[in-house]
Amino acid sequence: MLHPGTQNRPVAPLGDWNISPEPSRDIVLQTIGLTKAYGKRIAVNGLSLEVARGEVFGFLGPNGAGKTTTIRMLLNLIKPTFGEVRLFGQRLDQHSRNLLPRVGALIEQPAFQSYLSGRDNLIVVGGYTGGVDPLRVDEILDMVGLRERGVDRYSTYSLGMKQRLGVGAALLTDPELIILDEPGNGLDPAGIVEMRELIRKLAQMNKTIFVSSHILAEIRQFCTRIGIVRAGQIIATGGVDELLRSSSRWEVEVANPQYVCQLLAKVPVLHSVSIEQGLVVINAPSIKGHDLIYYLAQNNIWPESVRRSEEDLEHIFLRLTDKEAGL
Amino acid sequence: MSQASWSSPTTPAPLPSWPETQRRSANIWQLTRNELFKLWKRRLVWGLLGLDLFFVLAAWLVLVFYAIKTRDGFDPGHLLGGATGLMNAVGQPMTLGRRGGEFIAVALGGLAFGGEFSSGAIRLVLSRGVNRASYLIAKYLALAIACLALVLAGLLMSMILTNFLIIIHQPAPTLLNLDGNTIVTLLGICLGTMENFLLCLLLGSTLSIITRSAAFGIAAGFGYLIGEDIAAQILPVVGKSIHLPLGYQINQLLFTTNINAFYANTLPHALARGLDNLDGVIACTPMTSGCVPVGAGQALLVVLAWALVLGGISTYMFIKRDVLQ
């Protein structure tokens, strides 16, 4: 018998790992059945997700999965064929003028007026929300390390500098929600590390961040929740730790693996039990180590070792996206 | 290209905050000011203004050249002193320079809209919650102000150059000859030129919005301006050769509507003829054998109809289409 606390706990199968948001959460971003079709081609298909205040939400997916199309719909750049976007609890299509100024965004490659300096570009961007204090522009240039190059024309900037200016523009009006589409693009390794630090810093300030990327290592380091999209559909959402845990398995070293395997196979909450290289391998992400040891001990089995092994995010991502694609 | 450091490693800059009250997208006037700032800072706009003034200067030099060469220029009724001379001396460079200005207006419209589509800057603008209709109107307002600057600069340049005529011939008109009639005629020229520039601006803007490209929009606009001159030579012949009521109606519709030069009736003989030669299809004057005089009201009505068509298409496209750049 398993530990009473875990005995009847339902175990979500991998891939059906959608976690309903808690009712108390302040939902900043919500999409409901978001769909975008270009003729017969469906770029985004019934995508529903929620991002709560203060979350750093990673939007993962392979190239062409519909990430950028989704982000464009979040910013009212393209209109959904079906479904709706809600920001701060209000419909975007009806209140975009009040909602979008509360959002800072960097979409793919930053694109500014090539004939203006970085500083003037920020002044112009500030102008779209009614004007900006020049001091604030200088502060932002400082923050993204472009103070000295602020007076130079944008067309003379390197790709990394353009990306930084794009981040600066996204932060210019101190937005509550920050949407970053592949923010690491064009940055050198040091720049990527600094970008990561910046995102962490923003998260500490209780900013809600929605970041899309196909670089899993990047996402894992700063995201609290992630959503995986494939062929325009969300195939999994949830906390990063939760996802990793859901893919974890237990490896038990015992003297009589055949017997233990047969014994554990009778326990319903364990997905599968097998023997690999002399170890009893238990696929049951939700059970705890002490529960397992307790159960074995109750059956007078004393393992040499009980070890938890986790699949890394990259493998999970590949497995999920391949499985959904039928590969 | 050197890469400046992302942030200071020792003392990272704090993230500044922004007052809550300012979180609303800008209104039309704020957007217009923003667009004017962009135009002011754009060197190419200044270059185009310089080019427009060059056209006026070139037109004045042509005027002077023929005046000296033929000596007819200083006959009574032309550049000989007095109010009529002044009207010709100021008006002719302006009307000649207007043709160049049309191309500049098309380029301005194409660059303002198509440039933002081509570079992708439009998505940054619209992702800030800016109302698309407001942005479109603000852009048109700013460009209209730029066109007004072109017209006024051309007028000023023309008036200054006029005073130099006296160096080569005496008597010659100067600004001292300015009278009420001359002022009215010059204002008519300015108004007509402005209306003409605005139409060209709409043409360039609409084409660049449709094609989402500055280069294609400008090229198509230039193609139209050049094409209408060629068509002006061919279509009347074709229209008349048909010898059908419909042919005459087409001819009447296309060539008797003086849509860009409604003030032609107010011009002296020489200026009106020059304008007719310049403006082809859209500038028929009573001086042309195939045309009949058109009143200002009818001319404005045709302009208004064209403006509504071009403005309607560009507005619909700009507001309704997805931003895919």
Short mmCIF file of C-alpha atoms in Angstrom, two decimals, chain B residues 5-257:
data_model
loop_
_atom_site.label_atom_id
_atom_site.label_comp_id
_atom_site.label_asym_id
_atom_site.label_seq_id
_atom_site.Cartn_x
_atom_site.Cartn_y
_atom_site.Cartn_z
CA SER B 5 28.25 46.85 -23.49
CA TRP B 6 24.71 45.84 -22.65
CA SER B 7 24.78 47.26 -19.17
CA SER B 8 27.29 48.23 -16.59
CA PRO B 9 28.50 45.06 -14.88
CA THR B 10 29.10 46.74 -11.54
CA THR B 11 26.16 49.06 -11.15
CA PRO B 12 23.21 47.97 -13.23
CA ALA B 13 20.90 50.86 -13.99
CA PRO B 14 17.63 50.70 -12.12
CA LEU B 15 14.48 50.30 -14.15
CA PRO B 16 12.75 53.62 -14.09
CA SER B 17 9.04 53.86 -13.65
CA TRP B 18 6.46 55.63 -15.75
CA PRO B 19 3.44 57.57 -14.59
CA GLU B 20 0.22 55.58 -14.84
CA THR B 21 -1.74 58.50 -16.24
CA GLN B 22 0.20 58.49 -19.51
CA ARG B 23 -0.82 54.99 -20.49
CA ARG B 24 -3.07 55.79 -23.37
CA SER B 25 -2.26 55.89 -27.02
CA ALA B 26 -1.78 59.31 -28.56
CA ASN B 27 -4.55 61.35 -30.17
CA ILE B 28 -4.46 62.70 -33.72
CA TRP B 29 -2.70 65.96 -32.80
CA GLN B 30 -0.02 64.21 -30.77
CA LEU B 31 0.47 61.77 -33.60
CA THR B 32 0.67 64.59 -36.13
CA ARG B 33 3.35 66.26 -34.05
CA ASN B 34 5.19 62.96 -33.92
CA GLU B 35 4.97 62.58 -37.69
CA LEU B 36 6.21 66.12 -38.22
CA PHE B 37 9.16 65.32 -35.96
CA LYS B 38 9.94 62.32 -38.16
CA LEU B 39 9.73 64.42 -41.33
CA TRP B 40 11.82 67.19 -39.77
CA LYS B 41 14.55 64.73 -38.86
CA ARG B 42 14.58 63.00 -42.24
CA ARG B 43 17.36 64.27 -44.46
CA LEU B 44 15.64 62.95 -47.55
CA VAL B 45 12.72 65.32 -46.95
CA TRP B 46 15.10 68.24 -46.87
CA GLY B 47 16.73 66.91 -50.01
CA LEU B 48 13.34 66.78 -51.74
CA LEU B 49 12.59 70.34 -50.64
CA GLY B 50 15.94 71.38 -52.10
CA LEU B 51 15.07 69.56 -55.30
CA ASP B 52 11.75 71.38 -55.50
CA LEU B 53 13.53 74.70 -55.14
CA PHE B 54 15.97 73.60 -57.80
CA PHE B 55 13.01 73.01 -60.14
CA VAL B 56 11.78 76.54 -59.45
CA LEU B 57 15.28 77.92 -60.05
CA ALA B 58 15.61 75.92 -63.27
CA ALA B 59 12.24 77.18 -64.46
CA TRP B 60 13.30 80.76 -63.71
CA LEU B 61 16.57 80.26 -65.59
CA VAL B 62 14.63 78.92 -68.59
CA LEU B 63 12.37 81.93 -68.43
CA VAL B 64 15.35 84.28 -68.33
CA PHE B 65 17.13 82.40 -71.10
CA TYR B 66 14.21 82.70 -73.52
CA ALA B 67 13.55 86.25 -72.50
CA ILE B 68 17.12 87.21 -73.37
CA LYS B 69 17.32 85.06 -76.47
CA THR B 70 14.09 86.11 -78.11
CA ARG B 71 13.64 89.49 -76.51
CA ASP B 72 9.93 88.71 -76.76
CA GLY B 73 9.99 88.06 -73.08
CA PHE B 74 10.26 91.73 -72.39
CA ASP B 75 7.43 92.67 -74.68
CA PRO B 76 4.42 94.34 -73.15
CA GLY B 77 2.21 91.82 -71.42
CA HIS B 78 5.02 89.49 -70.49
CA LEU B 79 8.04 90.42 -68.43
CA LEU B 80 7.95 94.08 -69.06
CA GLY B 81 7.54 95.89 -65.77
CA GLY B 82 4.23 96.28 -64.08
CA ALA B 83 1.74 94.02 -62.34
CA THR B 84 1.21 91.68 -65.32
CA GLY B 85 4.95 91.29 -65.73
CA LEU B 86 5.26 90.47 -62.06
CA MET B 87 2.44 87.93 -62.33
CA ASN B 88 4.30 86.21 -65.15
CA ALA B 89 7.69 86.48 -63.56
CA VAL B 90 6.54 84.89 -60.30
CA GLY B 91 3.90 82.56 -61.71
CA GLN B 92 5.87 80.95 -64.50
CA PRO B 93 8.66 79.43 -62.37
CA MET B 94 6.02 78.25 -59.95
CA THR B 95 3.87 76.58 -62.58
CA LEU B 96 6.90 75.03 -64.25
CA GLY B 97 8.32 73.95 -60.91
CA ARG B 98 4.96 72.46 -60.04
CA ARG B 99 5.55 69.59 -62.40
CA GLY B 100 8.67 68.58 -60.48
CA GLY B 101 6.80 69.09 -57.25
CA GLU B 102 4.20 66.53 -58.31
CA PHE B 103 6.89 63.85 -58.44
CA ILE B 104 8.20 65.00 -55.06
CA ALA B 105 4.72 64.76 -53.55
CA VAL B 106 4.32 61.22 -54.91
CA ALA B 107 7.72 60.33 -53.44
CA LEU B 108 6.83 61.84 -50.06
CA GLY B 109 3.62 59.84 -49.87
CA GLY B 110 5.34 56.66 -50.97
CA LEU B 111 8.22 57.02 -48.54
CA ALA B 112 6.04 57.92 -45.57
CA PHE B 113 3.83 54.86 -45.84
CA GLY B 114 5.72 52.36 -47.95
CA GLY B 115 8.94 52.97 -46.01
CA GLU B 116 7.31 51.87 -42.77
CA PHE B 117 5.81 48.82 -44.42
CA SER B 118 9.10 47.87 -46.09
CA SER B 119 11.16 48.23 -42.93
CA GLY B 120 8.56 46.71 -40.63
CA ALA B 121 8.47 49.87 -38.47
CA ILE B 122 4.70 49.91 -38.89
CA ARG B 123 4.31 46.99 -36.49
CA LEU B 124 6.08 48.92 -33.75
CA VAL B 125 3.67 51.81 -34.27
CA LEU B 126 0.50 49.76 -34.30
CA SER B 127 1.56 47.51 -31.43
CA ARG B 128 1.47 50.60 -29.18
CA GLY B 129 -2.30 50.73 -29.46
CA VAL B 130 -2.34 53.60 -31.90
CA ASN B 131 -5.70 53.82 -33.63
CA ARG B 132 -5.07 53.04 -37.28
CA ALA B 133 -7.45 55.67 -38.63
CA SER B 134 -5.93 58.30 -36.35
CA TYR B 135 -2.45 57.34 -37.46
CA LEU B 136 -3.44 57.55 -41.12
CA ILE B 137 -5.03 60.97 -40.68
CA ALA B 138 -2.06 62.21 -38.64
CA LYS B 139 0.32 61.08 -41.34
CA TYR B 140 -1.72 62.78 -44.05
CA LEU B 141 -1.88 65.97 -41.99
CA ALA B 142 1.88 65.99 -41.49
CA LEU B 143 2.50 65.31 -45.17
CA ALA B 144 0.03 68.02 -46.15
CA ILE B 145 2.01 70.44 -44.00
CA ALA B 146 5.17 69.30 -45.79
CA CYS B 147 3.46 69.95 -49.14
CA LEU B 148 2.41 73.39 -47.95
CA ALA B 149 6.05 74.05 -47.08
CA LEU B 150 7.00 73.00 -50.61
CA VAL B 151 4.47 75.43 -52.12
CA LEU B 152 5.42 78.33 -49.88
CA ALA B 153 9.12 77.73 -50.39
CA GLY B 154 8.54 77.71 -54.15
CA LEU B 155 6.57 80.96 -53.94
CA LEU B 156 9.21 82.61 -51.81
CA MET B 157 11.99 81.45 -54.10
CA SER B 158 10.10 82.63 -57.16
CA MET B 159 9.43 86.03 -55.63
CA ILE B 160 13.04 86.49 -54.64
CA LEU B 161 14.31 85.46 -58.08
CA THR B 162 11.93 87.88 -59.79
CA ASN B 163 13.81 90.79 -58.31
CA PHE B 164 16.93 89.73 -60.14
CA LEU B 165 15.31 90.28 -63.56
CA ILE B 166 16.08 93.95 -63.33
CA ILE B 167 19.78 93.11 -63.53
CA ILE B 168 19.42 91.87 -67.08
CA HIS B 169 16.76 94.22 -68.39
CA GLN B 170 15.17 97.50 -67.49
CA PRO B 171 12.32 97.96 -66.98
CA ALA B 172 11.49 94.62 -65.31
CA PRO B 173 8.92 93.73 -62.69
CA THR B 174 9.83 93.73 -59.04
CA LEU B 175 7.84 93.07 -55.90
CA LEU B 176 7.10 96.78 -55.79
CA ASN B 177 4.63 96.12 -58.61
CA LEU B 178 2.54 93.86 -56.43
CA ASP B 179 -1.15 94.74 -56.61
CA GLY B 180 -4.44 93.15 -55.66
CA ASN B 181 -4.94 91.19 -58.89
CA THR B 182 -1.43 89.79 -58.78
CA ILE B 183 -1.89 88.67 -55.20
CA VAL B 184 -5.15 86.93 -56.10
CA THR B 185 -3.51 85.18 -59.07
CA LEU B 186 -0.52 84.09 -56.99
CA LEU B 187 -2.80 82.79 -54.28
CA GLY B 188 -4.73 80.90 -56.95
CA ILE B 189 -1.52 79.36 -58.21
CA CYS B 190 -0.52 78.41 -54.67
CA LEU B 191 -3.93 76.94 -53.94
CA GLY B 192 -3.99 75.02 -57.24
CA THR B 193 -0.44 73.77 -56.69
CA MET B 194 -1.33 72.70 -53.17
CA GLU B 195 -4.41 70.85 -54.38
CA ASN B 196 -2.30 69.23 -57.09
CA PHE B 197 0.38 68.18 -54.61
CA LEU B 198 -2.20 66.75 -52.22
CA LEU B 199 -3.68 64.64 -54.99
CA CYS B 200 -0.23 63.37 -55.92
CA LEU B 201 0.47 62.72 -52.25
CA LEU B 202 -2.67 60.63 -52.04
CA LEU B 203 -1.68 58.81 -55.20
CA GLY B 204 1.80 57.92 -53.88
CA SER B 205 0.44 56.99 -50.46
CA THR B 206 -2.34 54.81 -51.80
CA LEU B 207 -0.09 52.96 -54.19
CA SER B 208 2.50 52.31 -51.49
CA ILE B 209 -0.17 51.14 -49.04
CA ILE B 210 -1.60 48.78 -51.65
CA THR B 211 1.81 47.38 -52.57
CA ARG B 212 3.19 47.68 -48.99
CA SER B 213 6.37 48.98 -50.55
CA ALA B 214 7.88 52.43 -50.97
CA ALA B 215 9.76 51.50 -54.12
CA PHE B 216 6.76 49.99 -55.91
CA GLY B 217 4.44 52.77 -54.77
CA ILE B 218 6.76 55.53 -55.95
CA ALA B 219 7.54 53.76 -59.22
CA ALA B 220 3.83 53.26 -59.96
CA GLY B 221 3.09 56.89 -59.08
CA PHE B 222 5.85 58.18 -61.33
CA GLY B 223 4.61 55.83 -64.02
CA TYR B 224 1.18 57.38 -63.79
CA LEU B 225 2.49 60.94 -63.99
CA ILE B 226 4.61 60.16 -67.04
CA GLY B 227 1.90 57.97 -68.54
CA GLU B 228 -0.74 60.68 -68.35
CA ASP B 229 1.41 62.97 -70.49
CA ILE B 230 1.77 60.27 -73.10
CA ALA B 231 -1.92 59.49 -72.88
CA ALA B 232 -2.71 63.18 -73.31
CA GLN B 233 -1.23 63.03 -76.78
CA ILE B 234 -2.83 59.76 -77.80
CA LEU B 235 -6.28 59.60 -76.22
CA PRO B 236 -7.84 62.71 -77.81
CA VAL B 237 -6.90 61.40 -81.22
CA VAL B 238 -8.28 57.98 -80.38
CA GLY B 239 -11.41 59.47 -78.85
CA LYS B 240 -12.16 61.63 -81.84
CA SER B 241 -11.28 58.96 -84.36
CA ILE B 242 -13.94 56.68 -82.94
CA HIS B 243 -16.63 59.04 -84.26
CA LEU B 244 -19.11 57.58 -81.81
CA PRO B 245 -21.09 59.38 -79.17
CA LEU B 246 -19.30 57.28 -76.55
CA GLY B 247 -15.91 58.29 -77.94
CA TYR B 248 -16.85 61.95 -77.66
CA GLN B 249 -18.17 61.39 -74.17
CA ILE B 250 -14.92 59.76 -73.10
CA ASN B 251 -13.00 62.56 -74.69
CA GLN B 252 -15.18 65.10 -72.96
CA LEU B 253 -14.82 63.38 -69.61
CA LEU B 254 -11.08 62.95 -69.78
CA PHE B 255 -9.99 66.14 -71.41
CA THR B 256 -12.36 68.83 -70.43
CA THR B 257 -12.07 68.33 -66.73
#
